[in-house]
Amino acid sequence: MIFLYGFLLAIGVLLIVILSIPVKVRLESNLVFLVQWVFLTVRIIVEQNNVRTELQLFNKTIESRKKAKQKPVTKQKKAKKKKPKKKVPFSFLKDTLQDAAIKKVIYQSLHLVLRCLFAIKIRFLKWNIGLADYYWQGIIYGVVSGLPNTKRWQIHGNFDEVNDFLLIIQISIWRVLSAIAIFLFFFPYFRTLRIYMRFRAAT
C-alpha cells in the first residue's frame, strides 16, 4: 500500500512538473508554424501547392506528412424542400436574454476568454513593415519609429517593400486548464438546460 501511494505521488509530481512547462509557439512570415512542448515538436510548413506536417519526439522525426491543397470543387446541390419554421416571439427572446442564467453564461464566457488571453505571453516579436504605397508607408514609418525597441520587441519600417515577421509566444497550460475548470465549475447547467427546453418548445 505504501508503495502504491508513493507511486501515485511520484506520478502526480511528474504531472505537475510537465504541466508547468509552457507551450512554445513560433510563427514565421514564410508560413512556418512551430509548436514545442517538453520533448514534442510539431512543425507545419505551408508551401505553394501543399502543406507539410512533421511530428518530432526528442528531435527525431516520427511522422511526416505532405498534403496537397485541394482545389475547390463546385457541387450542385439539390433543392430541398424546407419545412416552415416557427418564428420565436420577440417577447420570448427578450425574456431569455434578461434571464440571470444567460447573463451568467455570458459573464463566465468573457472571463474564460480573458483568462486564456492572460495565459499567453509574447516572448519575441520582430516585424519589418514595407508597403508599396510610399504615402502609407511614410505614416507607418513615423508611427513605428516612435515605438520602443527592446530585445524582445522589434518593429521597424522600411521603404524596400520588405515584409517579414517572427512571433514567439508561450502558453501556460496551468492557466488554460484553471480557466476551463473555473468555467465548468460555475456554469449554470440546470438553468441553461431549462432555457433550452423552453426554446425548443417555443420553436
Short mmCIF file of C-alpha atoms in Angstrom, two decimals:
data_model
loop_
_atom_site.label_atom_id
_atom_site.label_comp_id
_atom_site.label_asym_id
_atom_site.label_seq_id
_atom_site.Cartn_x
_atom_site.Cartn_y
_atom_site.Cartn_z
CA MET A 1 0.00 0.00 0.00
CA ILE A 2 2.85 2.39 0.85
CA PHE A 3 4.46 1.55 -2.48
CA LEU A 4 1.19 2.35 -4.27
CA TYR A 5 0.87 5.72 -2.50
CA GLY A 6 4.49 6.55 -3.31
CA PHE A 7 3.95 5.59 -6.95
CA LEU A 8 0.82 7.76 -7.21
CA LEU A 9 2.63 10.64 -5.51
CA ALA A 10 5.52 10.37 -7.98
CA ILE A 11 3.08 10.32 -10.90
CA GLY A 12 1.32 13.40 -9.51
CA VAL A 13 4.57 15.32 -9.04
CA LEU A 14 5.71 14.36 -12.54
CA LEU A 15 2.38 15.50 -13.96
CA ILE A 16 2.64 18.84 -12.15
CA VAL A 17 6.18 19.36 -13.46
CA ILE A 18 5.18 18.53 -17.03
CA LEU A 19 2.11 20.78 -16.96
CA SER A 20 4.17 23.64 -15.55
CA ILE A 21 6.26 23.67 -18.74
CA PRO A 22 4.65 26.20 -21.12
CA VAL A 23 3.89 25.52 -24.76
CA LYS A 24 6.15 27.46 -27.11
CA VAL A 25 4.63 28.62 -30.39
CA ARG A 26 6.72 30.09 -33.21
CA LEU A 27 5.14 31.71 -36.26
CA GLU A 28 7.17 32.99 -39.21
CA SER A 29 6.14 35.08 -42.19
CA ASN A 30 7.19 32.34 -44.62
CA LEU A 31 4.23 30.33 -43.29
CA VAL A 32 6.16 28.11 -40.91
CA PHE A 33 4.25 27.21 -37.75
CA LEU A 34 6.16 25.51 -34.92
CA VAL A 35 4.76 24.20 -31.63
CA GLN A 36 7.11 22.86 -28.94
CA TRP A 37 6.20 21.28 -25.62
CA VAL A 38 8.54 19.24 -23.42
CA PHE A 39 10.14 16.82 -25.92
CA LEU A 40 7.41 17.06 -28.54
CA THR A 41 7.65 19.29 -31.62
CA VAL A 42 5.07 19.85 -34.32
CA ARG A 43 6.12 21.75 -37.44
CA ILE A 44 3.64 22.85 -40.11
CA ILE A 45 5.05 24.30 -43.34
CA VAL A 46 2.65 25.82 -45.85
CA GLU A 47 4.15 25.67 -49.34
CA GLN A 48 2.79 26.76 -52.67
CA ASN A 49 0.94 23.56 -53.57
CA ASN A 50 0.97 21.52 -50.39
CA VAL A 51 1.09 21.57 -46.61
CA ARG A 52 3.84 19.60 -44.89
CA THR A 53 3.44 18.43 -41.30
CA GLU A 54 6.26 16.97 -39.21
CA LEU A 55 6.00 15.39 -35.77
CA GLN A 56 9.22 15.07 -33.78
CA LEU A 57 9.93 13.42 -30.44
CA PHE A 58 13.32 14.00 -28.80
CA ASN A 59 14.39 15.81 -32.03
CA LYS A 60 13.70 12.67 -34.07
CA THR A 61 11.06 12.71 -36.78
CA ILE A 62 8.46 10.05 -36.06
CA GLU A 63 5.91 11.16 -38.62
CA SER A 64 5.96 13.34 -41.71
CA ARG A 65 3.01 14.07 -43.95
CA LYS A 66 2.55 16.12 -47.07
CA LYS A 67 -0.94 17.03 -48.12
CA ALA A 68 -1.66 18.70 -51.43
CA LYS A 69 -4.01 21.65 -51.42
CA GLN A 70 -7.36 20.67 -52.78
CA LYS A 71 -8.94 22.81 -55.42
CA PRO A 72 -12.45 23.93 -54.58
CA VAL A 73 -15.00 21.78 -56.38
CA THR A 74 -18.39 23.23 -57.03
CA LYS A 75 -21.10 20.74 -56.24
CA GLN A 76 -24.59 21.05 -57.49
CA LYS A 77 -26.90 20.96 -54.56
CA LYS A 78 -30.29 19.51 -54.97
CA ALA A 79 -33.10 21.74 -53.99
CA LYS A 80 -34.61 20.51 -50.77
CA LYS A 81 -37.98 21.40 -49.53
CA LYS A 82 -37.58 23.33 -46.35
CA LYS A 83 -40.13 22.97 -43.67
CA PRO A 84 -41.52 26.24 -42.45
CA LYS A 85 -40.01 27.13 -39.08
CA LYS A 86 -41.90 28.72 -36.32
CA LYS A 87 -40.89 32.24 -35.52
CA VAL A 88 -39.80 32.82 -31.96
CA PRO A 89 -41.75 35.66 -30.35
CA PHE A 90 -39.71 38.74 -29.59
CA SER A 91 -41.01 38.79 -26.04
CA PHE A 92 -39.61 35.28 -25.51
CA LEU A 93 -36.15 36.33 -26.80
CA LYS A 94 -36.23 39.43 -24.63
CA ASP A 95 -37.14 37.47 -21.51
CA THR A 96 -34.50 34.85 -22.33
CA LEU A 97 -31.72 37.41 -22.74
CA GLN A 98 -32.70 39.03 -19.47
CA ASP A 99 -32.61 35.72 -17.64
CA ALA A 100 -29.99 35.51 -14.89
CA ALA A 101 -28.65 32.24 -16.32
CA ILE A 102 -27.91 33.80 -19.72
CA LYS A 103 -26.21 36.75 -18.07
CA LYS A 104 -24.09 34.38 -16.02
CA VAL A 105 -23.15 32.34 -19.10
CA ILE A 106 -22.06 35.50 -20.93
CA TYR A 107 -20.16 36.69 -17.86
CA GLN A 108 -18.38 33.35 -17.41
CA SER A 109 -17.59 33.13 -21.14
CA LEU A 110 -15.97 36.58 -21.13
CA HIS A 111 -13.92 35.66 -18.09
CA LEU A 112 -12.88 32.41 -19.77
CA VAL A 113 -11.61 34.34 -22.81
CA LEU A 114 -9.76 36.85 -20.63
CA ARG A 115 -8.12 34.14 -18.51
CA CYS A 116 -7.00 32.31 -21.65
CA LEU A 117 -5.58 35.56 -23.06
CA PHE A 118 -3.65 36.12 -19.81
CA ALA A 119 -2.19 32.64 -20.27
CA ILE A 120 -0.46 33.84 -23.46
CA LYS A 121 2.77 35.82 -23.28
CA ILE A 122 4.67 37.32 -26.20
CA ARG A 123 8.31 36.34 -25.77
CA PHE A 124 9.68 37.77 -29.00
CA LEU A 125 8.37 39.84 -31.89
CA LYS A 126 10.36 41.04 -34.87
CA TRP A 127 8.38 42.74 -37.62
CA ASN A 128 9.58 44.56 -40.71
CA ILE A 129 6.87 46.53 -42.49
CA GLY A 130 7.33 47.73 -46.06
CA LEU A 131 4.43 48.85 -48.25
CA ALA A 132 4.39 49.64 -51.95
CA ASP A 133 2.45 52.86 -51.30
CA TYR A 134 5.03 55.36 -50.05
CA TYR A 135 2.35 57.63 -48.57
CA TRP A 136 1.00 54.99 -46.19
CA GLN A 137 4.48 53.63 -45.64
CA GLY A 138 5.59 57.07 -44.50
CA ILE A 139 2.74 57.20 -42.00
CA ILE A 140 3.53 53.71 -40.72
CA TYR A 141 7.23 54.53 -40.57
CA GLY A 142 6.52 57.59 -38.46
CA VAL A 143 4.27 55.65 -36.08
CA VAL A 144 6.66 52.70 -35.80
CA SER A 145 9.71 54.89 -35.23
CA GLY A 146 8.10 56.22 -32.06
CA LEU A 147 7.68 52.74 -30.58
CA PRO A 148 10.33 51.50 -28.12
CA ASN A 149 12.55 48.69 -29.40
CA THR A 150 13.85 46.10 -26.96
CA LYS A 151 15.44 42.69 -27.24
CA ARG A 152 12.00 41.08 -27.23
CA TRP A 153 10.05 43.72 -29.17
CA GLN A 154 11.40 44.97 -32.51
CA ILE A 155 9.16 46.66 -35.06
CA HIS A 156 10.74 48.54 -37.97
CA GLY A 157 9.52 50.21 -41.12
CA ASN A 158 11.32 50.24 -44.46
CA PHE A 159 10.83 51.62 -47.96
CA ASP A 160 12.18 48.48 -49.67
CA GLU A 161 8.82 46.66 -49.65
CA VAL A 162 10.24 44.05 -47.29
CA ASN A 163 7.59 42.39 -45.14
CA ASP A 164 8.58 39.70 -42.70
CA PHE A 165 7.87 38.89 -39.10
CA LEU A 166 8.77 36.40 -36.40
CA LEU A 167 6.49 35.87 -33.43
CA ILE A 168 7.25 33.62 -30.46
CA ILE A 169 4.67 33.18 -27.73
CA GLN A 170 4.33 30.97 -24.68
CA ILE A 171 1.07 29.47 -23.44
CA SER A 172 0.72 28.47 -19.80
CA ILE A 173 -1.08 25.14 -19.64
CA TRP A 174 -1.88 25.62 -15.95
CA ARG A 175 -3.68 28.90 -16.60
CA VAL A 176 -5.65 27.50 -19.52
CA LEU A 177 -6.71 24.42 -17.55
CA SER A 178 -7.61 26.51 -14.50
CA ALA A 179 -9.67 28.88 -16.68
CA ILE A 180 -11.58 25.92 -18.15
CA ALA A 181 -12.04 24.35 -14.71
CA ILE A 182 -13.45 27.59 -13.25
CA PHE A 183 -15.77 27.97 -16.23
CA LEU A 184 -17.09 24.41 -15.91
CA PHE A 185 -17.43 24.67 -12.11
CA PHE A 186 -19.55 27.83 -12.12
CA PHE A 187 -21.53 27.08 -15.30
CA PRO A 188 -25.32 27.07 -14.62
CA TYR A 189 -26.09 23.69 -16.20
CA PHE A 190 -29.66 23.16 -14.96
CA ARG A 191 -30.87 26.69 -15.61
CA THR A 192 -29.31 26.65 -19.09
CA LEU A 193 -31.00 23.32 -19.81
CA ARG A 194 -34.31 24.75 -18.67
CA ILE A 195 -33.93 27.71 -21.04
CA TYR A 196 -33.01 25.33 -23.87
CA MET A 197 -36.13 23.25 -23.27
CA ARG A 198 -38.25 26.39 -23.28
CA PHE A 199 -36.66 27.44 -26.56
CA ARG A 200 -37.36 24.04 -28.13
CA ALA A 201 -40.94 24.24 -27.00
CA ALA A 202 -41.31 27.73 -28.47
CA THR A 203 -39.93 26.66 -31.86
#
